[in-house]
CSV table of C-alpha atoms in Angstrom, one decimal:
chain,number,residue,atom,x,y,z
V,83,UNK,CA,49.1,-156.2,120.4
V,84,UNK,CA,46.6,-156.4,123.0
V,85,UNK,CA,43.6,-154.8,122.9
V,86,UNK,CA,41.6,-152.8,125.6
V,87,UNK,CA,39.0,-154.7,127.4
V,88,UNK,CA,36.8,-151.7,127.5
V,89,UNK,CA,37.1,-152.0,123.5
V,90,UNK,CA,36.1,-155.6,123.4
V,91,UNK,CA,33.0,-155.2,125.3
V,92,UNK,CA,31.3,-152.5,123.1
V,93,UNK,CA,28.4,-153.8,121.4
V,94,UNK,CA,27.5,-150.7,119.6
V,95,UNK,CA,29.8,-147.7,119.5
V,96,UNK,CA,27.6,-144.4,120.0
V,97,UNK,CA,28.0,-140.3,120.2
V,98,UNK,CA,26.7,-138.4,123.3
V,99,UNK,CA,26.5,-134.9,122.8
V,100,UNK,CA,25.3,-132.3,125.7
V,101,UNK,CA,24.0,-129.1,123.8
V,102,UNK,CA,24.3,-127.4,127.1
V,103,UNK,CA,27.8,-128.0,127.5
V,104,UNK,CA,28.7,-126.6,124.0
V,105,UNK,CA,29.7,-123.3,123.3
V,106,UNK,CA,30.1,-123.4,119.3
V,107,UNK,CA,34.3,-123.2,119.6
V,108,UNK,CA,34.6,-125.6,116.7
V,109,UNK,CA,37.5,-127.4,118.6
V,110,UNK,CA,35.8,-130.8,117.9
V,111,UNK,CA,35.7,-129.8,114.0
V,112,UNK,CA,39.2,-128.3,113.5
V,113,UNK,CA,41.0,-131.2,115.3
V,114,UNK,CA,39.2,-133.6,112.9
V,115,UNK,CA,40.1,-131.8,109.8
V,116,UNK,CA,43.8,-131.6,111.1
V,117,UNK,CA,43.9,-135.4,112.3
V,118,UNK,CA,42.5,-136.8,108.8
V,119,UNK,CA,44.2,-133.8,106.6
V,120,UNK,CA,41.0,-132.7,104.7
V,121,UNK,CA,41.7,-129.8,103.1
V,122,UNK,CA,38.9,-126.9,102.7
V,123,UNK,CA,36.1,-128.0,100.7
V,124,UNK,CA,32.9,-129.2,100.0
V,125,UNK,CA,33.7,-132.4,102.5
V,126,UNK,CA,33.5,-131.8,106.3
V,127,UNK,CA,33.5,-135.5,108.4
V,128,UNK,CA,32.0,-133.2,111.5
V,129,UNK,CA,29.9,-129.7,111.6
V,130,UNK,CA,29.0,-127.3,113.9
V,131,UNK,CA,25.9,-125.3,113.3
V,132,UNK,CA,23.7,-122.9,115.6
V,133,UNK,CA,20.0,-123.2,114.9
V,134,UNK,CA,17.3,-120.7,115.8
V,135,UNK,CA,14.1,-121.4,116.9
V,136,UNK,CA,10.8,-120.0,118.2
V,137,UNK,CA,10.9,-122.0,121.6
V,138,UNK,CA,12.8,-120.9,124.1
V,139,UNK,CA,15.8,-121.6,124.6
V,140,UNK,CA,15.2,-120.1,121.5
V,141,UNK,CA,19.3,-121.1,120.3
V,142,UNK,CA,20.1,-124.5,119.8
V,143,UNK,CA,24.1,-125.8,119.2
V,144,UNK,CA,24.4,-129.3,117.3
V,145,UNK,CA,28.0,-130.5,116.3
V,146,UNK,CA,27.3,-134.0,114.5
V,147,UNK,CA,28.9,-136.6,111.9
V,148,UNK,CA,27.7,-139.6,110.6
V,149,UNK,CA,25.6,-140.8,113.2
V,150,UNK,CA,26.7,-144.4,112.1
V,151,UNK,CA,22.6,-145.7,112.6
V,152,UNK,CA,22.1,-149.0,113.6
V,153,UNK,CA,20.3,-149.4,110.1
V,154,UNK,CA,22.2,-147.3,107.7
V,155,UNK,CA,20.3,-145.9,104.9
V,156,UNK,CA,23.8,-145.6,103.3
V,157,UNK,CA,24.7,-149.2,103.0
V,158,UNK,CA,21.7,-150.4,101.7
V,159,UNK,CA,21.7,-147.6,99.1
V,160,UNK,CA,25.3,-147.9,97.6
V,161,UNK,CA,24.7,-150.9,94.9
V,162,UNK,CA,28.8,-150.9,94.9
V,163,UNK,CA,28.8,-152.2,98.2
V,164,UNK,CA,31.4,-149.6,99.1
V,165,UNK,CA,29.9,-149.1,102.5
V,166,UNK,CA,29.7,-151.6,105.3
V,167,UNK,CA,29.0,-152.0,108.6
V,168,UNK,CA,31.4,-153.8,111.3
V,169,UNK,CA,29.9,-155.8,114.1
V,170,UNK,CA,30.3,-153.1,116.6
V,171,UNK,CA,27.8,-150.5,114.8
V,172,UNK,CA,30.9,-148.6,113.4
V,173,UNK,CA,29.9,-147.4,109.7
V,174,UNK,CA,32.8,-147.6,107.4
V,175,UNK,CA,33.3,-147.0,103.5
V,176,UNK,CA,35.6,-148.5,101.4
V,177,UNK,CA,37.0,-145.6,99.0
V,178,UNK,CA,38.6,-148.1,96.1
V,179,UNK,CA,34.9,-149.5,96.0
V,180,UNK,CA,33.2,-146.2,96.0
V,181,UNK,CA,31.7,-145.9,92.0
V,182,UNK,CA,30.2,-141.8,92.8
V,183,UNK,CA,26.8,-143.3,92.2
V,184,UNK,CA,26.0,-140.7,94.8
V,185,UNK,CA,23.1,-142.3,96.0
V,186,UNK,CA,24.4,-142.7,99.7
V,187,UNK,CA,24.1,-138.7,99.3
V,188,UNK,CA,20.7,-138.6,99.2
V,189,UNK,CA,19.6,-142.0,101.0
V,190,UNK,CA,21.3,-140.6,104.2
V,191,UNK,CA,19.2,-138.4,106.2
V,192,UNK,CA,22.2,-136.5,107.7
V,193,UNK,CA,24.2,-135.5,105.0
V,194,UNK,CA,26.8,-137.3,106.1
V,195,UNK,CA,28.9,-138.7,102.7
V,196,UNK,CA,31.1,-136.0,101.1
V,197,UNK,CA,32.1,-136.0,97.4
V,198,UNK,CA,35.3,-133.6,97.3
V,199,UNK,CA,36.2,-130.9,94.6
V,200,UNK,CA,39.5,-131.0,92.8
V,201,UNK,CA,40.6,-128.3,95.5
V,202,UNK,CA,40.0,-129.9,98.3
V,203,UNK,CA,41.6,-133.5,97.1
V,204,UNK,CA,44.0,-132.3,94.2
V,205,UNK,CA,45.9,-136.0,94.0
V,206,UNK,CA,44.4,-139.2,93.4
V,207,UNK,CA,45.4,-140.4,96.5
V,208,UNK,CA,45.3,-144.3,95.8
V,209,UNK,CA,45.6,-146.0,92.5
V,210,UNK,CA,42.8,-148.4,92.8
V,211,UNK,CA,40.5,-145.4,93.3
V,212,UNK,CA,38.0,-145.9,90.3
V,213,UNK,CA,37.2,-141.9,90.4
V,214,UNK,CA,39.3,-138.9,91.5
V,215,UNK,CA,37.1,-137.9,94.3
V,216,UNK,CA,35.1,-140.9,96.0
V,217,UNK,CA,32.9,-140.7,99.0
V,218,UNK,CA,34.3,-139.9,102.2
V,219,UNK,CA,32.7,-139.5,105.9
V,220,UNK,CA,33.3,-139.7,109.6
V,221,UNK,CA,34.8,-143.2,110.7
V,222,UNK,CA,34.1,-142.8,114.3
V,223,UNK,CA,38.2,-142.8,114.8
V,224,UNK,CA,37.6,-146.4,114.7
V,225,UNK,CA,41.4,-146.9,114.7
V,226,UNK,CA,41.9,-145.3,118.0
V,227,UNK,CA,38.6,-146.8,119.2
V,228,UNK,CA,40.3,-150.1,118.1
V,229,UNK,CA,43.5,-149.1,120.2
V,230,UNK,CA,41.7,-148.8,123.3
V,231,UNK,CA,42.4,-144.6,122.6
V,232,UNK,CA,39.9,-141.9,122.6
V,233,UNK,CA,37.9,-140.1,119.4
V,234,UNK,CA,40.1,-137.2,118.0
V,235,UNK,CA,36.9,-135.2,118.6
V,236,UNK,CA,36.2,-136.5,122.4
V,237,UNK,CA,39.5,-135.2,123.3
V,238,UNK,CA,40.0,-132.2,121.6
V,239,UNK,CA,35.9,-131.0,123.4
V,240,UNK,CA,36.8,-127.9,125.7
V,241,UNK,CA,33.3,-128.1,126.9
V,242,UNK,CA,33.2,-131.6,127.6
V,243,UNK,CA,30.0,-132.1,125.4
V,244,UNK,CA,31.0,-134.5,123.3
V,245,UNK,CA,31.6,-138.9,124.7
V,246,UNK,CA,32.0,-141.9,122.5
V,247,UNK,CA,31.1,-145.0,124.4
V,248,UNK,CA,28.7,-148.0,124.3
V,249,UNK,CA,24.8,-147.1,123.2
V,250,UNK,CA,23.0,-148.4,126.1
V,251,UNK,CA,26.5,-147.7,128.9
V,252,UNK,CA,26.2,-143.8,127.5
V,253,UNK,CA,22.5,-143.8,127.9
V,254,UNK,CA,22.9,-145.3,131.5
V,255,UNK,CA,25.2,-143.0,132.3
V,256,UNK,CA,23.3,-139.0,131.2
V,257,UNK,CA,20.7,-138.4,132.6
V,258,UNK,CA,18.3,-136.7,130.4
V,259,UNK,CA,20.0,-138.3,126.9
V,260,UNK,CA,17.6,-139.5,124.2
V,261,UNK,CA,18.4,-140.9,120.9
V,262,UNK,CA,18.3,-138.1,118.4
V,263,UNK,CA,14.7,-138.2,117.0
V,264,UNK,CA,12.6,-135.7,114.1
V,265,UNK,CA,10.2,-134.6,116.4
V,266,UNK,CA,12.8,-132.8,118.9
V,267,UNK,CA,15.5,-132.3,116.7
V,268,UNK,CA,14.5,-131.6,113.1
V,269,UNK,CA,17.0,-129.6,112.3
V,270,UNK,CA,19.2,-132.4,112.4
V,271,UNK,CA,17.2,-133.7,109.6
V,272,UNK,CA,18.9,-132.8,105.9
V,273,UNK,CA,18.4,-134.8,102.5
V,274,UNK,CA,15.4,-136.9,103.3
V,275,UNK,CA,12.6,-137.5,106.6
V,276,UNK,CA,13.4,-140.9,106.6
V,277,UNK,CA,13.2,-141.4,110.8
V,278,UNK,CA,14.2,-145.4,110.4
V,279,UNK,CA,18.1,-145.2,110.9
V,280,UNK,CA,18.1,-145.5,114.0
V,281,UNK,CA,21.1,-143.6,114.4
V,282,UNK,CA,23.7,-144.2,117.5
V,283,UNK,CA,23.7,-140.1,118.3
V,284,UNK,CA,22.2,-139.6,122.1
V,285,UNK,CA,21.7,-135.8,123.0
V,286,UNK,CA,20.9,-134.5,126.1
V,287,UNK,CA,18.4,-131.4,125.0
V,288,UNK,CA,19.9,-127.7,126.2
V,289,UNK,CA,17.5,-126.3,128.3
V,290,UNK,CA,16.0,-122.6,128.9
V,291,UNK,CA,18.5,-120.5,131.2
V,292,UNK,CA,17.6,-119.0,134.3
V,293,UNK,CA,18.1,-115.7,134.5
V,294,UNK,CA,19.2,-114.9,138.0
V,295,UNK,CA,16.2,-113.0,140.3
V,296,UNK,CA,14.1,-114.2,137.4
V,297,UNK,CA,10.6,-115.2,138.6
């Protein structure tokens, strides 16, 4: 099969996310859960959350996954060596490796991994799983990616705030983008404050609205 040029020339697959350009539909986070069949439970590969601050704009929308960093606090934390990273910054985990150490969970400034419940994943879906319910996450849609095809939640975006592209192409390209950082976006920031991932998220900041006759 031949595979998309475009594909080939990605060095590092990234996220760009417009907060402006989101209008908290959940579209992007419905399609996902449809596309991958995750039932409802603990385990969500993307979220959508409105945050309140006390700067205007004063409401901020993020809608994030694994951010699939260019150094992974995830990989170097799971001594099963159940997560990897391919040579095109795509972050993947390997469930029949995956020994619920659990230590991703907390390493990962995210909270990105997912352990599910016995509701959520009633079967053991593969034999060589060693547990019920290993870790599972976002994998970019690197099957699609590989195919040349967009990300389930690019595509399924009515606001056109989500674009999966190369790192320093999508940073080019937006005007405004910056890679998501603590000191502009810490509520990103879950587990841990560990600011070294280096994660492959750009986001172009919403800013305040103007009122119209406002002076």
């Amino acid at each position: 099969m031949e595979i998309n040029k475009k594909t080939v020339q990605v060095k590092r697959w990234a996220f760009y996310f417009d907060q402006s350009r989101c209008i908290g539909c959940n579209s992007c986070t419905v399609a996902c859960k449809d596309w991958y069949g995750v039932n409802p439970g603990p385990v969500r590969y993307r979220t959508q959350t409105t945050y309140e601050t006390d700067a205007a704009p004063f409401f901020h929308s993020l809608v994030m996954s694994c951010n699939h960093c260019e150094n992974p606090a995830c990989v170097s934390a799971c001594a099963a060596g159940a997560i990897t990273k391919r040579s095109d910054g795509i972050v993947v985990v390997d469930r029949s490796k995956c020994q619920e150490l659990k230590s991703c969970i907390s390493a990962c400034p995210f909270g990105a991994p997912g352990i599910a419940d016995d509701r959520q994943e009633p079967v053991k879906g593969n034999e060589k799983w060693s547990y019920s319910h290993p870790m599972q996450k976002c994998n970019m849609c690197y099957d699609l990616l590989d195919k040349g095809e967009k990300t389930v939640c690019e595509r399924s975006c009515v606001g056109h705030a989500i674009e999966v592209g190369d790192y320093d192409e999508l940073l080019a390209k937006h005007a405004g983008a910056v890679q998501l950082n603590i000191s502009q976006f810490p509520y990103a920031y879950k587990n841990n404050k560990d600011t070294s991932t280096g994660p492959s998220f750009l986001i172009k900041p919403r800013k305040s609205l103007t009122i119209s006759g406002e002076q």
